[in-house]
Amino acid sequence: MKHSEFIKQITQYYPLSDDTVRALLAICTEEKYPKNDLLLEAGNRANYYYFLKSGLIGYYTIDEQGDSIYKIFFEENSFVASTAAIIKNEPSDFNIIALEDCSVIQYPVKAYRELLEKHHDLALFHLYYLEKNWVVKKEPLEVSLKYETAKQRYLQLIQNQHLYSRLKQHQIASYLGITPTQLSRIRKDMS
Protein backbone atom coordinates (compact mmCIF):
# COMPACT_ATOMS: atom_id res chain seq x y z
CA MET A 1 0.00 0.00 0.00
CA LYS A 2 1.32 3.43 -0.95
CA HIS A 3 0.80 5.14 2.43
CA SER A 4 1.01 2.09 4.67
CA GLU A 5 2.73 3.83 7.64
CA PHE A 6 0.04 6.54 7.58
CA ILE A 7 -2.74 3.95 7.74
CA LYS A 8 -0.83 1.92 10.34
CA GLN A 9 -0.62 4.96 12.63
CA ILE A 10 -4.34 5.61 12.23
CA THR A 11 -5.29 2.03 12.99
CA GLN A 12 -3.34 2.15 16.24
CA TYR A 13 -6.21 4.35 17.44
CA TYR A 14 -9.09 2.63 15.64
CA PRO A 15 -9.33 0.11 12.77
CA LEU A 16 -10.60 1.41 9.41
CA SER A 17 -12.62 -0.48 6.86
CA ASP A 18 -11.17 -0.93 3.36
CA ASP A 19 -13.83 1.46 2.05
CA THR A 20 -12.79 4.14 4.53
CA VAL A 21 -9.09 3.66 3.72
CA ARG A 22 -9.82 4.08 -0.01
CA ALA A 23 -11.90 7.22 0.60
CA LEU A 24 -9.22 8.74 2.86
CA LEU A 25 -6.33 7.97 0.52
CA ALA A 26 -8.31 9.52 -2.36
CA ILE A 27 -8.04 12.96 -0.72
CA CYS A 28 -4.35 12.63 0.26
CA THR A 29 -1.35 14.05 -1.55
CA GLU A 30 2.30 13.65 -0.72
CA GLU A 31 4.21 16.93 -0.46
CA LYS A 32 7.78 17.98 0.30
CA TYR A 33 8.61 21.05 2.39
CA PRO A 34 12.24 22.20 2.47
CA LYS A 35 13.77 23.25 5.79
CA ASN A 36 12.40 26.61 7.00
CA ASP A 37 9.31 26.49 4.74
CA LEU A 38 6.02 27.28 6.42
CA LEU A 39 3.31 24.68 6.08
CA LEU A 40 0.97 27.22 7.70
CA GLU A 41 1.56 30.88 8.46
CA ALA A 42 -0.14 32.48 11.46
CA GLY A 43 -3.06 34.65 10.34
CA ASN A 44 -4.04 32.20 7.60
CA ARG A 45 -6.75 29.56 7.70
CA ALA A 46 -5.64 26.00 8.26
CA ASN A 47 -6.57 24.24 5.02
CA TYR A 48 -4.82 20.93 5.65
CA TYR A 49 -4.13 18.20 8.13
CA TYR A 50 -0.66 16.66 7.82
CA PHE A 51 0.95 13.33 8.56
CA LEU A 52 4.72 13.69 8.91
CA LYS A 53 6.51 10.90 7.05
CA SER A 54 10.02 12.28 7.51
CA GLY A 55 11.60 15.37 8.99
CA LEU A 56 10.86 17.58 11.97
CA ILE A 57 8.11 20.19 12.33
CA GLY A 58 7.79 23.04 14.82
CA TYR A 59 4.55 24.65 15.98
CA TYR A 60 5.09 28.18 17.27
CA THR A 61 3.71 31.67 17.72
CA ILE A 62 5.44 35.06 17.89
CA ASP A 63 5.37 37.09 21.12
CA GLU A 64 5.11 40.89 21.41
CA GLN A 65 8.92 41.22 21.24
CA GLY A 66 9.00 39.28 17.96
CA ASP A 67 10.47 36.13 19.50
CA SER A 68 9.34 32.64 18.49
CA ILE A 69 7.56 30.70 21.23
CA TYR A 70 7.52 26.97 20.42
CA LYS A 71 4.55 25.04 21.76
CA ILE A 72 5.41 21.60 20.40
CA PHE A 73 7.68 19.70 18.03
CA PHE A 74 6.50 16.88 15.78
CA GLU A 75 8.70 13.98 14.73
CA GLU A 76 8.13 11.30 12.11
CA ASN A 77 4.78 9.46 12.16
CA SER A 78 2.99 12.38 13.82
CA PHE A 79 -0.29 13.97 12.86
CA VAL A 80 0.05 17.75 12.60
CA ALA A 81 -2.57 20.48 12.32
CA SER A 82 -3.62 23.81 13.74
CA THR A 83 -6.44 22.00 15.50
CA ALA A 84 -7.92 24.94 17.40
CA ALA A 85 -8.05 27.06 14.23
CA ILE A 86 -9.77 24.21 12.37
CA ILE A 87 -12.33 23.64 15.14
CA LYS A 88 -13.08 27.38 15.47
CA ASN A 89 -12.92 27.90 11.68
CA GLU A 90 -10.68 30.91 12.25
CA PRO A 91 -7.19 31.94 11.12
CA SER A 92 -4.42 30.19 13.01
CA ASP A 93 -2.52 31.90 15.82
CA PHE A 94 0.38 29.53 15.14
CA ASN A 95 2.96 28.92 12.44
CA ILE A 96 3.79 25.39 11.37
CA ILE A 97 7.36 25.23 10.06
CA ALA A 98 9.62 22.56 8.60
CA LEU A 99 12.65 22.50 10.92
CA GLU A 100 14.24 19.92 8.60
CA ASP A 101 13.39 18.91 5.05
CA CYS A 102 10.01 17.23 5.43
CA SER A 103 7.88 14.78 3.52
CA VAL A 104 4.21 14.87 4.50
CA ILE A 105 0.92 13.38 3.50
CA GLN A 106 -1.55 16.23 3.50
CA TYR A 107 -5.31 16.09 3.25
CA PRO A 108 -7.73 19.01 2.94
CA VAL A 109 -9.69 19.99 6.05
CA LYS A 110 -13.03 20.34 4.23
CA ALA A 111 -12.84 16.97 2.44
CA TYR A 112 -11.58 15.22 5.59
CA ARG A 113 -14.36 16.68 7.74
CA GLU A 114 -16.89 15.44 5.16
CA LEU A 115 -15.36 11.95 5.43
CA LEU A 116 -15.68 12.12 9.23
CA GLU A 117 -19.44 12.53 8.80
CA LYS A 118 -19.72 9.62 6.34
CA HIS A 119 -17.35 7.10 7.92
CA HIS A 120 -18.03 6.19 11.55
CA ASP A 121 -14.70 4.37 11.89
CA LEU A 122 -12.74 7.45 10.75
CA ALA A 123 -14.70 9.62 13.18
CA LEU A 124 -13.79 7.22 16.01
CA PHE A 125 -10.11 7.36 15.02
CA HIS A 126 -10.31 11.17 15.10
CA LEU A 127 -12.03 11.18 18.48
CA TYR A 128 -9.58 8.72 20.07
CA TYR A 129 -6.60 10.57 18.59
CA LEU A 130 -7.78 13.90 20.01
CA GLU A 131 -8.55 12.39 23.40
CA LYS A 132 -5.12 10.79 23.71
CA ASN A 133 -2.97 13.54 22.22
CA TRP A 134 -4.80 16.77 23.01
CA VAL A 135 -6.24 15.85 26.41
CA VAL A 136 -4.39 12.99 28.12
CA LYS A 137 -0.90 13.80 26.80
CA LYS A 138 -1.31 17.57 27.14
CA GLU A 139 -2.44 17.65 30.77
CA PRO A 140 0.97 16.76 32.31
CA LEU A 141 2.62 19.39 30.08
CA GLU A 142 0.27 22.08 31.35
CA VAL A 143 0.93 21.06 34.95
CA SER A 144 4.71 20.97 34.41
CA LEU A 145 4.65 24.53 33.04
CA LYS A 146 2.99 25.74 36.24
CA TYR A 147 4.93 23.78 38.85
CA GLU A 148 8.24 22.55 37.48
CA THR A 149 11.39 24.56 37.07
CA ALA A 150 12.96 25.12 33.68
CA LYS A 151 15.71 22.71 34.74
CA GLN A 152 13.17 19.96 35.49
CA ARG A 153 11.45 20.54 32.12
CA TYR A 154 14.86 20.50 30.41
CA LEU A 155 15.70 17.14 32.03
CA GLN A 156 12.40 15.74 30.70
CA LEU A 157 13.14 17.04 27.20
CA ILE A 158 16.62 15.52 27.03
CA GLN A 159 15.11 12.11 27.85
CA ASN A 160 13.87 12.13 24.25
CA GLN A 161 17.42 12.18 22.87
CA HIS A 162 16.23 11.65 19.28
CA LEU A 163 14.21 14.88 19.38
CA TYR A 164 16.65 16.81 21.58
CA SER A 165 19.59 16.19 19.26
CA ARG A 166 17.64 17.66 16.33
CA LEU A 167 16.78 20.99 17.97
CA LYS A 168 18.76 24.22 18.05
CA GLN A 169 19.45 25.77 21.46
CA HIS A 170 17.17 28.78 20.82
CA GLN A 171 14.31 26.39 19.96
CA ILE A 172 14.85 24.46 23.19
CA ALA A 173 14.98 27.69 25.24
CA SER A 174 11.79 28.94 23.57
CA TYR A 175 10.00 25.65 24.22
CA LEU A 176 11.06 25.78 27.89
CA GLY A 177 9.95 29.42 28.19
CA ILE A 178 13.42 30.72 29.06
CA THR A 179 16.15 32.72 27.34
CA PRO A 180 19.11 31.08 25.59
CA THR A 181 21.31 32.54 28.34
CA GLN A 182 19.24 30.84 31.03
CA LEU A 183 19.47 27.59 29.09
CA SER A 184 23.27 27.94 28.93
CA ARG A 185 23.35 28.36 32.72
CA ILE A 186 21.23 25.25 33.23
CA ARG A 187 23.48 23.23 30.93
CA LYS A 188 26.61 24.58 32.65
CA ASP A 189 25.23 23.73 36.12
CA MET A 190 24.52 20.18 34.97
CA SER A 191 27.98 19.51 33.54
C-alpha positions as a Markdown table, in Angstrom:
| # | Residue | x | y | z |
|---|---|---|---|---|
| 1 | Met | 0.0 | 0.0 | 0.0 |
| 2 | Lys | 1.3 | 3.4 | -1.0 |
| 3 | His | 0.8 | 5.1 | 2.4 |
| 4 | Ser | 1.0 | 2.1 | 4.7 |
| 5 | Glu | 2.7 | 3.8 | 7.6 |
| 6 | Phe | 0.0 | 6.5 | 7.6 |
| 7 | Ile | -2.7 | 4.0 | 7.7 |
| 8 | Lys | -0.8 | 1.9 | 10.3 |
| 9 | Gln | -0.6 | 5.0 | 12.6 |
| 10 | Ile | -4.3 | 5.6 | 12.2 |
| 11 | Thr | -5.3 | 2.0 | 13.0 |
| 12 | Gln | -3.3 | 2.1 | 16.2 |
| 13 | Tyr | -6.2 | 4.3 | 17.4 |
| 14 | Tyr | -9.1 | 2.6 | 15.6 |
| 15 | Pro | -9.3 | 0.1 | 12.8 |
| 16 | Leu | -10.6 | 1.4 | 9.4 |
| 17 | Ser | -12.6 | -0.5 | 6.9 |
| 18 | Asp | -11.2 | -0.9 | 3.4 |
| 19 | Asp | -13.8 | 1.5 | 2.1 |
| 20 | Thr | -12.8 | 4.1 | 4.5 |
| 21 | Val | -9.1 | 3.7 | 3.7 |
| 22 | Arg | -9.8 | 4.1 | 0.0 |
| 23 | Ala | -11.9 | 7.2 | 0.6 |
| 24 | Leu | -9.2 | 8.7 | 2.9 |
| 25 | Leu | -6.3 | 8.0 | 0.5 |
| 26 | Ala | -8.3 | 9.5 | -2.4 |
| 27 | Ile | -8.0 | 13.0 | -0.7 |
| 28 | Cys | -4.4 | 12.6 | 0.3 |
| 29 | Thr | -1.4 | 14.0 | -1.6 |
| 30 | Glu | 2.3 | 13.6 | -0.7 |
| 31 | Glu | 4.2 | 16.9 | -0.5 |
| 32 | Lys | 7.8 | 18.0 | 0.3 |
| 33 | Tyr | 8.6 | 21.0 | 2.4 |
| 34 | Pro | 12.2 | 22.2 | 2.5 |
| 35 | Lys | 13.8 | 23.2 | 5.8 |
| 36 | Asn | 12.4 | 26.6 | 7.0 |
| 37 | Asp | 9.3 | 26.5 | 4.7 |
| 38 | Leu | 6.0 | 27.3 | 6.4 |
| 39 | Leu | 3.3 | 24.7 | 6.1 |
| 40 | Leu | 1.0 | 27.2 | 7.7 |
| 41 | Glu | 1.6 | 30.9 | 8.5 |
| 42 | Ala | -0.1 | 32.5 | 11.5 |
| 43 | Gly | -3.1 | 34.6 | 10.3 |
| 44 | Asn | -4.0 | 32.2 | 7.6 |
| 45 | Arg | -6.7 | 29.6 | 7.7 |
| 46 | Ala | -5.6 | 26.0 | 8.3 |
| 47 | Asn | -6.6 | 24.2 | 5.0 |
| 48 | Tyr | -4.8 | 20.9 | 5.7 |
| 49 | Tyr | -4.1 | 18.2 | 8.1 |
| 50 | Tyr | -0.7 | 16.7 | 7.8 |
| 51 | Phe | 1.0 | 13.3 | 8.6 |
| 52 | Leu | 4.7 | 13.7 | 8.9 |
| 53 | Lys | 6.5 | 10.9 | 7.0 |
| 54 | Ser | 10.0 | 12.3 | 7.5 |
| 55 | Gly | 11.6 | 15.4 | 9.0 |
| 56 | Leu | 10.9 | 17.6 | 12.0 |
| 57 | Ile | 8.1 | 20.2 | 12.3 |
| 58 | Gly | 7.8 | 23.0 | 14.8 |
| 59 | Tyr | 4.6 | 24.7 | 16.0 |
| 60 | Tyr | 5.1 | 28.2 | 17.3 |
| 61 | Thr | 3.7 | 31.7 | 17.7 |
| 62 | Ile | 5.4 | 35.1 | 17.9 |
| 63 | Asp | 5.4 | 37.1 | 21.1 |
| 64 | Glu | 5.1 | 40.9 | 21.4 |
| 65 | Gln | 8.9 | 41.2 | 21.2 |
| 66 | Gly | 9.0 | 39.3 | 18.0 |
| 67 | Asp | 10.5 | 36.1 | 19.5 |
| 68 | Ser | 9.3 | 32.6 | 18.5 |
| 69 | Ile | 7.6 | 30.7 | 21.2 |
| 70 | Tyr | 7.5 | 27.0 | 20.4 |
| 71 | Lys | 4.5 | 25.0 | 21.8 |
| 72 | Ile | 5.4 | 21.6 | 20.4 |
| 73 | Phe | 7.7 | 19.7 | 18.0 |
| 74 | Phe | 6.5 | 16.9 | 15.8 |
| 75 | Glu | 8.7 | 14.0 | 14.7 |
| 76 | Glu | 8.1 | 11.3 | 12.1 |
| 77 | Asn | 4.8 | 9.5 | 12.2 |
| 78 | Ser | 3.0 | 12.4 | 13.8 |
| 79 | Phe | -0.3 | 14.0 | 12.9 |
| 80 | Val | 0.1 | 17.8 | 12.6 |
| 81 | Ala | -2.6 | 20.5 | 12.3 |
| 82 | Ser | -3.6 | 23.8 | 13.7 |
| 83 | Thr | -6.4 | 22.0 | 15.5 |
| 84 | Ala | -7.9 | 24.9 | 17.4 |
| 85 | Ala | -8.0 | 27.1 | 14.2 |
| 86 | Ile | -9.8 | 24.2 | 12.4 |
| 87 | Ile | -12.3 | 23.6 | 15.1 |
| 88 | Lys | -13.1 | 27.4 | 15.5 |
| 89 | Asn | -12.9 | 27.9 | 11.7 |
| 90 | Glu | -10.7 | 30.9 | 12.3 |
| 91 | Pro | -7.2 | 31.9 | 11.1 |
| 92 | Ser | -4.4 | 30.2 | 13.0 |
| 93 | Asp | -2.5 | 31.9 | 15.8 |
| 94 | Phe | 0.4 | 29.5 | 15.1 |
| 95 | Asn | 3.0 | 28.9 | 12.4 |
| 96 | Ile | 3.8 | 25.4 | 11.4 |
| 97 | Ile | 7.4 | 25.2 | 10.1 |
| 98 | Ala | 9.6 | 22.6 | 8.6 |
| 99 | Leu | 12.7 | 22.5 | 10.9 |
| 100 | Glu | 14.2 | 19.9 | 8.6 |
| 101 | Asp | 13.4 | 18.9 | 5.0 |
| 102 | Cys | 10.0 | 17.2 | 5.4 |
| 103 | Ser | 7.9 | 14.8 | 3.5 |
| 104 | Val | 4.2 | 14.9 | 4.5 |
| 105 | Ile | 0.9 | 13.4 | 3.5 |
| 106 | Gln | -1.6 | 16.2 | 3.5 |
| 107 | Tyr | -5.3 | 16.1 | 3.3 |
| 108 | Pro | -7.7 | 19.0 | 2.9 |
| 109 | Val | -9.7 | 20.0 | 6.0 |
| 110 | Lys | -13.0 | 20.3 | 4.2 |
| 111 | Ala | -12.8 | 17.0 | 2.4 |
| 112 | Tyr | -11.6 | 15.2 | 5.6 |
| 113 | Arg | -14.4 | 16.7 | 7.7 |
| 114 | Glu | -16.9 | 15.4 | 5.2 |
| 115 | Leu | -15.4 | 12.0 | 5.4 |
| 116 | Leu | -15.7 | 12.1 | 9.2 |
| 117 | Glu | -19.4 | 12.5 | 8.8 |
| 118 | Lys | -19.7 | 9.6 | 6.3 |
| 119 | His | -17.3 | 7.1 | 7.9 |
| 120 | His | -18.0 | 6.2 | 11.6 |
| 121 | Asp | -14.7 | 4.4 | 11.9 |
| 122 | Leu | -12.7 | 7.4 | 10.7 |
| 123 | Ala | -14.7 | 9.6 | 13.2 |
| 124 | Leu | -13.8 | 7.2 | 16.0 |
| 125 | Phe | -10.1 | 7.4 | 15.0 |
| 126 | His | -10.3 | 11.2 | 15.1 |
| 127 | Leu | -12.0 | 11.2 | 18.5 |
| 128 | Tyr | -9.6 | 8.7 | 20.1 |
| 129 | Tyr | -6.6 | 10.6 | 18.6 |
| 130 | Leu | -7.8 | 13.9 | 20.0 |
| 131 | Glu | -8.5 | 12.4 | 23.4 |
| 132 | Lys | -5.1 | 10.8 | 23.7 |
| 133 | Asn | -3.0 | 13.5 | 22.2 |
| 134 | Trp | -4.8 | 16.8 | 23.0 |
| 135 | Val | -6.2 | 15.9 | 26.4 |
| 136 | Val | -4.4 | 13.0 | 28.1 |
| 137 | Lys | -0.9 | 13.8 | 26.8 |
| 138 | Lys | -1.3 | 17.6 | 27.1 |
| 139 | Glu | -2.4 | 17.7 | 30.8 |
| 140 | Pro | 1.0 | 16.8 | 32.3 |
| 141 | Leu | 2.6 | 19.4 | 30.1 |
| 142 | Glu | 0.3 | 22.1 | 31.4 |
| 143 | Val | 0.9 | 21.1 | 34.9 |
| 144 | Ser | 4.7 | 21.0 | 34.4 |
| 145 | Leu | 4.7 | 24.5 | 33.0 |
| 146 | Lys | 3.0 | 25.7 | 36.2 |
| 147 | Tyr | 4.9 | 23.8 | 38.8 |
| 148 | Glu | 8.2 | 22.6 | 37.5 |
| 149 | Thr | 11.4 | 24.6 | 37.1 |
| 150 | Ala | 13.0 | 25.1 | 33.7 |
| 151 | Lys | 15.7 | 22.7 | 34.7 |
| 152 | Gln | 13.2 | 20.0 | 35.5 |
| 153 | Arg | 11.4 | 20.5 | 32.1 |
| 154 | Tyr | 14.9 | 20.5 | 30.4 |
| 155 | Leu | 15.7 | 17.1 | 32.0 |
| 156 | Gln | 12.4 | 15.7 | 30.7 |
| 157 | Leu | 13.1 | 17.0 | 27.2 |
| 158 | Ile | 16.6 | 15.5 | 27.0 |
| 159 | Gln | 15.1 | 12.1 | 27.9 |
| 160 | Asn | 13.9 | 12.1 | 24.2 |
| 161 | Gln | 17.4 | 12.2 | 22.9 |
| 162 | His | 16.2 | 11.7 | 19.3 |
| 163 | Leu | 14.2 | 14.9 | 19.4 |
| 164 | Tyr | 16.6 | 16.8 | 21.6 |
| 165 | Ser | 19.6 | 16.2 | 19.3 |
| 166 | Arg | 17.6 | 17.7 | 16.3 |
| 167 | Leu | 16.8 | 21.0 | 18.0 |
| 168 | Lys | 18.8 | 24.2 | 18.0 |
| 169 | Gln | 19.4 | 25.8 | 21.5 |
| 170 | His | 17.2 | 28.8 | 20.8 |
| 171 | Gln | 14.3 | 26.4 | 20.0 |
| 172 | Ile | 14.9 | 24.5 | 23.2 |
| 173 | Ala | 15.0 | 27.7 | 25.2 |
| 174 | Ser | 11.8 | 28.9 | 23.6 |
| 175 | Tyr | 10.0 | 25.6 | 24.2 |
| 176 | Leu | 11.1 | 25.8 | 27.9 |
| 177 | Gly | 9.9 | 29.4 | 28.2 |
| 178 | Ile | 13.4 | 30.7 | 29.1 |
| 179 | Thr | 16.1 | 32.7 | 27.3 |
| 180 | Pro | 19.1 | 31.1 | 25.6 |
| 181 | Thr | 21.3 | 32.5 | 28.3 |
| 182 | Gln | 19.2 | 30.8 | 31.0 |
| 183 | Leu | 19.5 | 27.6 | 29.1 |
| 184 | Ser | 23.3 | 27.9 | 28.9 |
| 185 | Arg | 23.3 | 28.4 | 32.7 |
| 186 | Ile | 21.2 | 25.2 | 33.2 |
| 187 | Arg | 23.5 | 23.2 | 30.9 |
| 188 | Lys | 26.6 | 24.6 | 32.6 |
| 189 | Asp | 25.2 | 23.7 | 36.1 |
| 190 | Met | 24.5 | 20.2 | 35.0 |
| 191 | Ser | 28.0 | 19.5 | 33.5 |
